[in-house]
Amino acid sequence: MISIAVCDNELLERLKISAKIRTIMEELQVSCSIEQFSSGKELLIFLERFDLIFLDILMDEMDGMETARRCRELGFDKTLIFLSSSRKYVFDAYDVGAFHYLVKPAEDEKLKTVLKRAVKKEQFTSNDYIVISRERQKRKLFLDAVRYFEIKGRQIDIHEENGIFTYYEQIGNLEKQLNGKGFFRCHKSYLLNLKHVDGYSRQEAILDNGERIIIAKRRYEEFCQTILAYMRKNGGIL
């Protein structure tokens, strides 16, 4: 199921676009849930629920562009689609990684095309995630994008494709959350995502971005068994 948010401060616009989305998703035979929000501030409270957000730009208090920036700052790395009665902000949309920019009133066929592409994008992305907390805020962390966790006492650095995110957690709790999700603790300081391993030697794992991560001598044999089992299960060959 794909979880969709529609954020627009005009009630009739929210109802209209939500109805159109539901009709198109039924035609595509894709199950979905749709929630409506009248402001960006309200949306941000429930951000982690959603896979796809339709966001108006011209809203009171916090406009759609600022809402989108806050979404990205809070770790929302899923699909953002802007809806606006103005073409003025098209190029600004690139700055927040918008998937598409639709001008109101959105034509049915255009909306259907964009939704089909967005659904395809979501279906080819793993939905495995864990929820982490920092500064009293929660973030949904999608594991596909994580190359490895670096442990520094209770501080944990998440090395993602787009940078490093730091939070505080007990390593035992993190290992429980990652159990069965394709991660291996190859060293006391590293929890490695096996998906991103391109090769290895007795001393280190080589990641798909060229980084090299130490493999502890006492964990090498278990690492070999684990990664070979992972590759067999996922159809890969080292």
Tab-separated table of C-alpha atoms in Angstrom:
chain	number	residue	atom	x	y	z
A	1	MET	CA	0.000	0.000	0.000
A	2	ILE	CA	1.193	3.500	-0.866
A	3	SER	CA	0.483	6.184	1.709
A	4	ILE	CA	-0.337	9.587	0.184
A	5	ALA	CA	-0.679	13.051	1.728
A	6	VAL	CA	-2.500	15.945	0.062
A	7	CYS	CA	-1.626	19.326	1.565
A	8	ASP	CA	-3.569	22.397	0.428
A	9	ASN	CA	-5.135	25.183	2.488
A	10	GLU	CA	-8.232	25.266	0.274
A	11	LEU	CA	-10.769	22.606	1.255
A	12	LEU	CA	-12.361	22.222	-2.182
A	13	GLU	CA	-8.955	21.811	-3.821
A	14	ARG	CA	-7.988	19.115	-1.293
A	15	LEU	CA	-11.219	17.224	-1.856
A	16	LYS	CA	-10.983	17.485	-5.636
A	17	ILE	CA	-7.373	16.328	-5.981
A	18	SER	CA	-7.846	13.557	-3.399
A	19	ALA	CA	-10.844	12.209	-5.329
A	20	LYS	CA	-8.896	12.283	-8.584
A	21	ILE	CA	-5.936	10.491	-7.019
A	22	ARG	CA	-8.155	7.775	-5.565
A	23	THR	CA	-9.876	7.187	-8.928
A	24	ILE	CA	-6.554	6.944	-10.770
A	25	MET	CA	-5.047	4.588	-8.176
A	26	GLU	CA	-8.079	2.327	-8.478
A	27	GLU	CA	-7.603	2.295	-12.257
A	28	LEU	CA	-3.936	1.381	-11.723
A	29	GLN	CA	-5.036	-1.341	-9.263
A	30	VAL	CA	-2.689	0.037	-6.614
A	31	SER	CA	-3.964	0.139	-3.033
A	32	CYS	CA	-3.435	3.433	-1.265
A	33	SER	CA	-4.414	5.512	1.742
A	34	ILE	CA	-4.938	9.268	1.371
A	35	GLU	CA	-4.812	11.832	4.181
A	36	GLN	CA	-5.547	15.533	3.802
A	37	PHE	CA	-3.815	18.469	5.514
A	38	SER	CA	-4.706	22.151	5.522
A	39	SER	CA	-1.225	23.447	6.401
A	40	GLY	CA	2.438	22.583	6.116
A	41	LYS	CA	2.847	22.677	9.893
A	42	GLU	CA	0.154	20.044	10.304
A	43	LEU	CA	1.721	17.827	7.632
A	44	LEU	CA	5.158	17.930	9.277
A	45	ILE	CA	3.771	16.382	12.473
A	46	PHE	CA	2.785	13.212	10.607
A	47	LEU	CA	5.517	13.251	7.950
A	48	GLU	CA	6.915	9.772	8.582
A	49	ARG	CA	3.625	8.132	7.566
A	50	PHE	CA	3.889	8.963	3.875
A	51	ASP	CA	5.453	7.619	0.698
A	52	LEU	CA	4.117	10.368	-1.562
A	53	ILE	CA	3.142	13.982	-0.875
A	54	PHE	CA	1.110	16.345	-3.055
A	55	LEU	CA	1.916	19.849	-1.885
A	56	ASP	CA	0.360	23.205	-2.759
A	57	ILE	CA	2.778	26.137	-2.810
A	58	LEU	CA	0.603	29.180	-2.129
A	59	MET	CA	-0.443	28.509	1.472
A	60	ASP	CA	-0.771	30.726	4.542
A	61	GLU	CA	1.826	30.812	7.367
A	62	MET	CA	4.261	28.253	5.929
A	63	ASP	CA	4.161	28.075	2.139
A	64	GLY	CA	4.672	24.859	0.199
A	65	MET	CA	8.290	25.539	-0.718
A	66	GLU	CA	9.273	26.113	2.932
A	67	THR	CA	7.270	23.027	3.914
A	68	ALA	CA	9.201	20.989	1.338
A	69	ARG	CA	12.526	22.262	2.698
A	70	ARG	CA	11.490	21.293	6.215
A	71	CYS	CA	10.437	17.848	4.947
A	72	ARG	CA	13.891	17.264	3.493
A	73	GLU	CA	15.624	18.582	6.628
A	74	LEU	CA	13.608	16.092	8.685
A	75	GLY	CA	14.792	13.232	6.481
A	76	PHE	CA	11.834	12.762	4.138
A	77	ASP	CA	13.519	11.303	1.047
A	78	LYS	CA	10.431	9.998	-0.716
A	79	THR	CA	8.323	11.543	-3.482
A	80	LEU	CA	7.245	15.208	-3.454
A	81	ILE	CA	4.879	16.537	-6.140
A	82	PHE	CA	4.004	20.221	-6.221
A	83	LEU	CA	0.573	21.553	-7.210
A	84	SER	CA	0.344	25.269	-7.876
A	85	SER	CA	-1.761	27.777	-9.758
A	86	SER	CA	1.478	29.584	-10.666
A	87	ARG	CA	4.443	28.504	-12.795
A	88	LYS	CA	6.637	30.959	-10.880
A	89	TYR	CA	8.247	28.357	-8.599
A	90	VAL	CA	9.077	25.639	-11.151
A	91	PHE	CA	12.838	26.071	-10.910
A	92	ASP	CA	12.765	26.380	-7.105
A	93	ALA	CA	11.254	22.886	-7.049
A	94	TYR	CA	14.583	21.417	-8.164
A	95	ASP	CA	16.221	22.709	-4.987
A	96	VAL	CA	14.084	20.400	-2.830
A	97	GLY	CA	14.225	17.379	-5.143
A	98	ALA	CA	10.621	17.567	-6.319
A	99	PHE	CA	9.506	14.642	-8.464
A	100	HIS	CA	7.167	16.782	-10.554
A	101	TYR	CA	5.474	20.181	-10.712
A	102	LEU	CA	1.823	20.260	-11.758
A	103	VAL	CA	-0.002	23.465	-12.630
A	104	LYS	CA	-3.592	23.787	-11.391
A	105	PRO	CA	-6.038	22.742	-12.558
A	106	ALA	CA	-4.163	19.485	-13.139
A	107	GLU	CA	-5.404	17.681	-16.251
A	108	ASP	CA	-6.600	14.142	-15.511
A	109	GLU	CA	-4.298	12.495	-18.063
A	110	LYS	CA	-1.302	14.500	-16.882
A	111	LEU	CA	-2.014	13.587	-13.263
A	112	LYS	CA	-2.401	9.936	-14.230
A	113	THR	CA	0.948	9.927	-16.059
A	114	VAL	CA	2.733	11.492	-13.086
A	115	LEU	CA	1.082	9.090	-10.628
A	116	LYS	CA	2.027	6.057	-12.737
A	117	ARG	CA	5.663	7.180	-12.741
A	118	ALA	CA	5.601	7.879	-8.994
A	119	VAL	CA	4.061	4.462	-8.241
A	120	LYS	CA	6.661	2.728	-10.392
A	121	LYS	CA	9.412	4.578	-8.522
A	122	GLU	CA	8.014	3.497	-5.155
A	123	GLN	CA	7.505	-0.121	-6.192
A	124	PHE	CA	11.131	-0.450	-7.264
A	125	THR	CA	12.358	0.912	-3.938
A	126	SER	CA	12.644	-1.259	-0.865
A	127	ASN	CA	10.220	-0.196	1.864
A	128	ASP	CA	12.354	-1.595	4.689
A	129	TYR	CA	12.918	1.103	7.273
A	130	ILE	CA	13.525	1.741	10.938
A	131	VAL	CA	12.369	4.722	12.993
A	132	ILE	CA	15.091	6.713	14.748
A	133	SER	CA	14.866	9.704	17.103
A	134	ARG	CA	16.916	12.872	17.423
A	135	GLU	CA	16.117	16.016	19.391
A	136	ARG	CA	12.605	14.708	20.214
A	137	GLN	CA	11.795	14.252	16.549
A	138	LYS	CA	11.332	10.927	14.808
A	139	ARG	CA	12.615	10.041	11.357
A	140	LYS	CA	11.745	7.137	9.103
A	141	LEU	CA	15.120	5.807	7.867
A	142	PHE	CA	14.884	3.784	4.659
A	143	LEU	CA	17.622	1.176	4.753
A	144	ASP	CA	18.327	0.908	1.015
A	145	ALA	CA	20.102	4.282	1.123
A	146	VAL	CA	22.306	3.383	4.130
A	147	ARG	CA	25.801	2.128	3.300
A	148	TYR	CA	26.857	1.575	6.907
A	149	PHE	CA	26.415	2.653	10.513
A	150	GLU	CA	29.543	3.895	12.297
A	151	ILE	CA	29.451	3.377	16.073
A	152	LYS	CA	31.191	5.872	18.360
A	153	GLY	CA	30.047	4.922	21.842
A	154	ARG	CA	26.374	5.920	21.991
A	155	GLN	CA	26.753	8.217	19.009
A	156	ILE	CA	25.894	6.574	15.705
A	157	ASP	CA	26.775	8.097	12.328
A	158	ILE	CA	24.527	6.912	9.497
A	159	HIS	CA	26.469	6.987	6.240
A	160	GLU	CA	23.834	7.434	3.542
A	161	GLU	CA	24.082	8.054	-0.187
A	162	ASN	CA	23.429	11.769	0.412
A	163	GLY	CA	25.634	12.367	3.449
A	164	ILE	CA	25.970	11.575	7.154
A	165	PHE	CA	23.219	11.783	9.776
A	166	THR	CA	24.122	11.529	13.474
A	167	TYR	CA	21.902	10.416	16.346
A	168	TYR	CA	22.210	8.660	19.724
A	169	GLU	CA	21.240	5.043	20.388
A	170	GLN	CA	22.493	1.921	22.141
A	171	ILE	CA	24.160	-0.370	19.628
A	172	GLY	CA	22.264	-3.385	21.007
A	173	ASN	CA	18.945	-1.724	20.180
A	174	LEU	CA	20.126	-0.838	16.667
A	175	GLU	CA	21.273	-4.417	15.990
A	176	LYS	CA	17.840	-5.707	17.055
A	177	GLN	CA	16.150	-3.266	14.663
A	178	LEU	CA	18.383	-4.405	11.798
A	179	ASN	CA	18.046	-8.132	12.454
A	180	GLY	CA	17.217	-9.942	9.204
A	181	LYS	CA	17.508	-6.775	7.090
A	182	GLY	CA	20.840	-7.477	5.369
A	183	PHE	CA	23.290	-5.811	7.763
A	184	PHE	CA	26.424	-7.329	9.335
A	185	ARG	CA	28.628	-6.058	12.148
A	186	CYS	CA	31.999	-6.589	10.510
A	187	HIS	CA	33.901	-4.631	13.174
A	188	LYS	CA	33.086	-3.194	16.596
A	189	SER	CA	32.756	0.223	14.926
A	190	TYR	CA	30.792	-0.731	11.792
A	191	LEU	CA	27.419	-2.204	10.852
A	192	LEU	CA	27.572	-2.778	7.112
A	193	ASN	CA	24.751	-2.924	4.550
A	194	LEU	CA	25.601	-5.998	2.474
A	195	LYS	CA	23.675	-4.605	-0.477
A	196	HIS	CA	26.410	-1.985	-0.984
A	197	VAL	CA	29.380	-4.407	-0.837
A	198	ASP	CA	31.096	-4.781	-4.234
A	199	GLY	CA	33.960	-6.983	-3.023
A	200	TYR	CA	36.139	-7.843	-0.044
A	201	SER	CA	39.495	-9.143	1.157
A	202	ARG	CA	40.517	-10.599	4.517
A	203	GLN	CA	41.075	-7.083	5.835
A	204	GLU	CA	38.280	-4.956	4.374
A	205	ALA	CA	34.991	-4.684	2.511
A	206	ILE	CA	34.895	-2.554	-0.640
A	207	LEU	CA	31.676	-0.594	-1.096
A	208	ASP	CA	29.971	0.455	-4.322
A	209	ASN	CA	31.166	4.050	-3.834
A	210	GLY	CA	34.817	2.985	-3.368
A	211	GLU	CA	34.907	3.283	0.430
A	212	ARG	CA	36.771	0.578	2.329
A	213	ILE	CA	35.502	-0.687	5.677
A	214	ILE	CA	37.628	-2.731	8.080
A	215	ILE	CA	36.678	-6.359	8.720
A	216	ALA	CA	37.813	-7.593	12.146
A	217	LYS	CA	39.985	-10.708	11.919
A	218	ARG	CA	37.737	-12.680	14.278
A	219	ARG	CA	34.645	-11.822	12.198
A	220	TYR	CA	36.023	-12.603	8.754
A	221	GLU	CA	34.784	-16.208	8.491
A	222	GLU	CA	31.275	-15.289	9.636
A	223	PHE	CA	31.301	-12.329	7.254
A	224	CYS	CA	32.142	-14.642	4.324
A	225	GLN	CA	29.328	-17.041	5.194
A	226	THR	CA	26.846	-14.219	5.714
A	227	ILE	CA	27.585	-12.316	2.527
A	228	LEU	CA	27.616	-15.446	0.371
A	229	ALA	CA	24.225	-16.431	1.782
A	230	TYR	CA	22.981	-12.901	1.127
A	231	MET	CA	24.192	-12.971	-2.487
A	232	ARG	CA	22.615	-16.358	-3.134
A	233	LYS	CA	19.306	-15.145	-1.726
A	234	ASN	CA	19.351	-11.930	-3.772
A	235	GLY	CA	20.690	-13.360	-7.008
A	236	GLY	CA	24.032	-11.587	-6.916
A	237	ILE	CA	27.513	-12.915	-7.677
A	238	LEU	CA	30.708	-11.676	-6.064
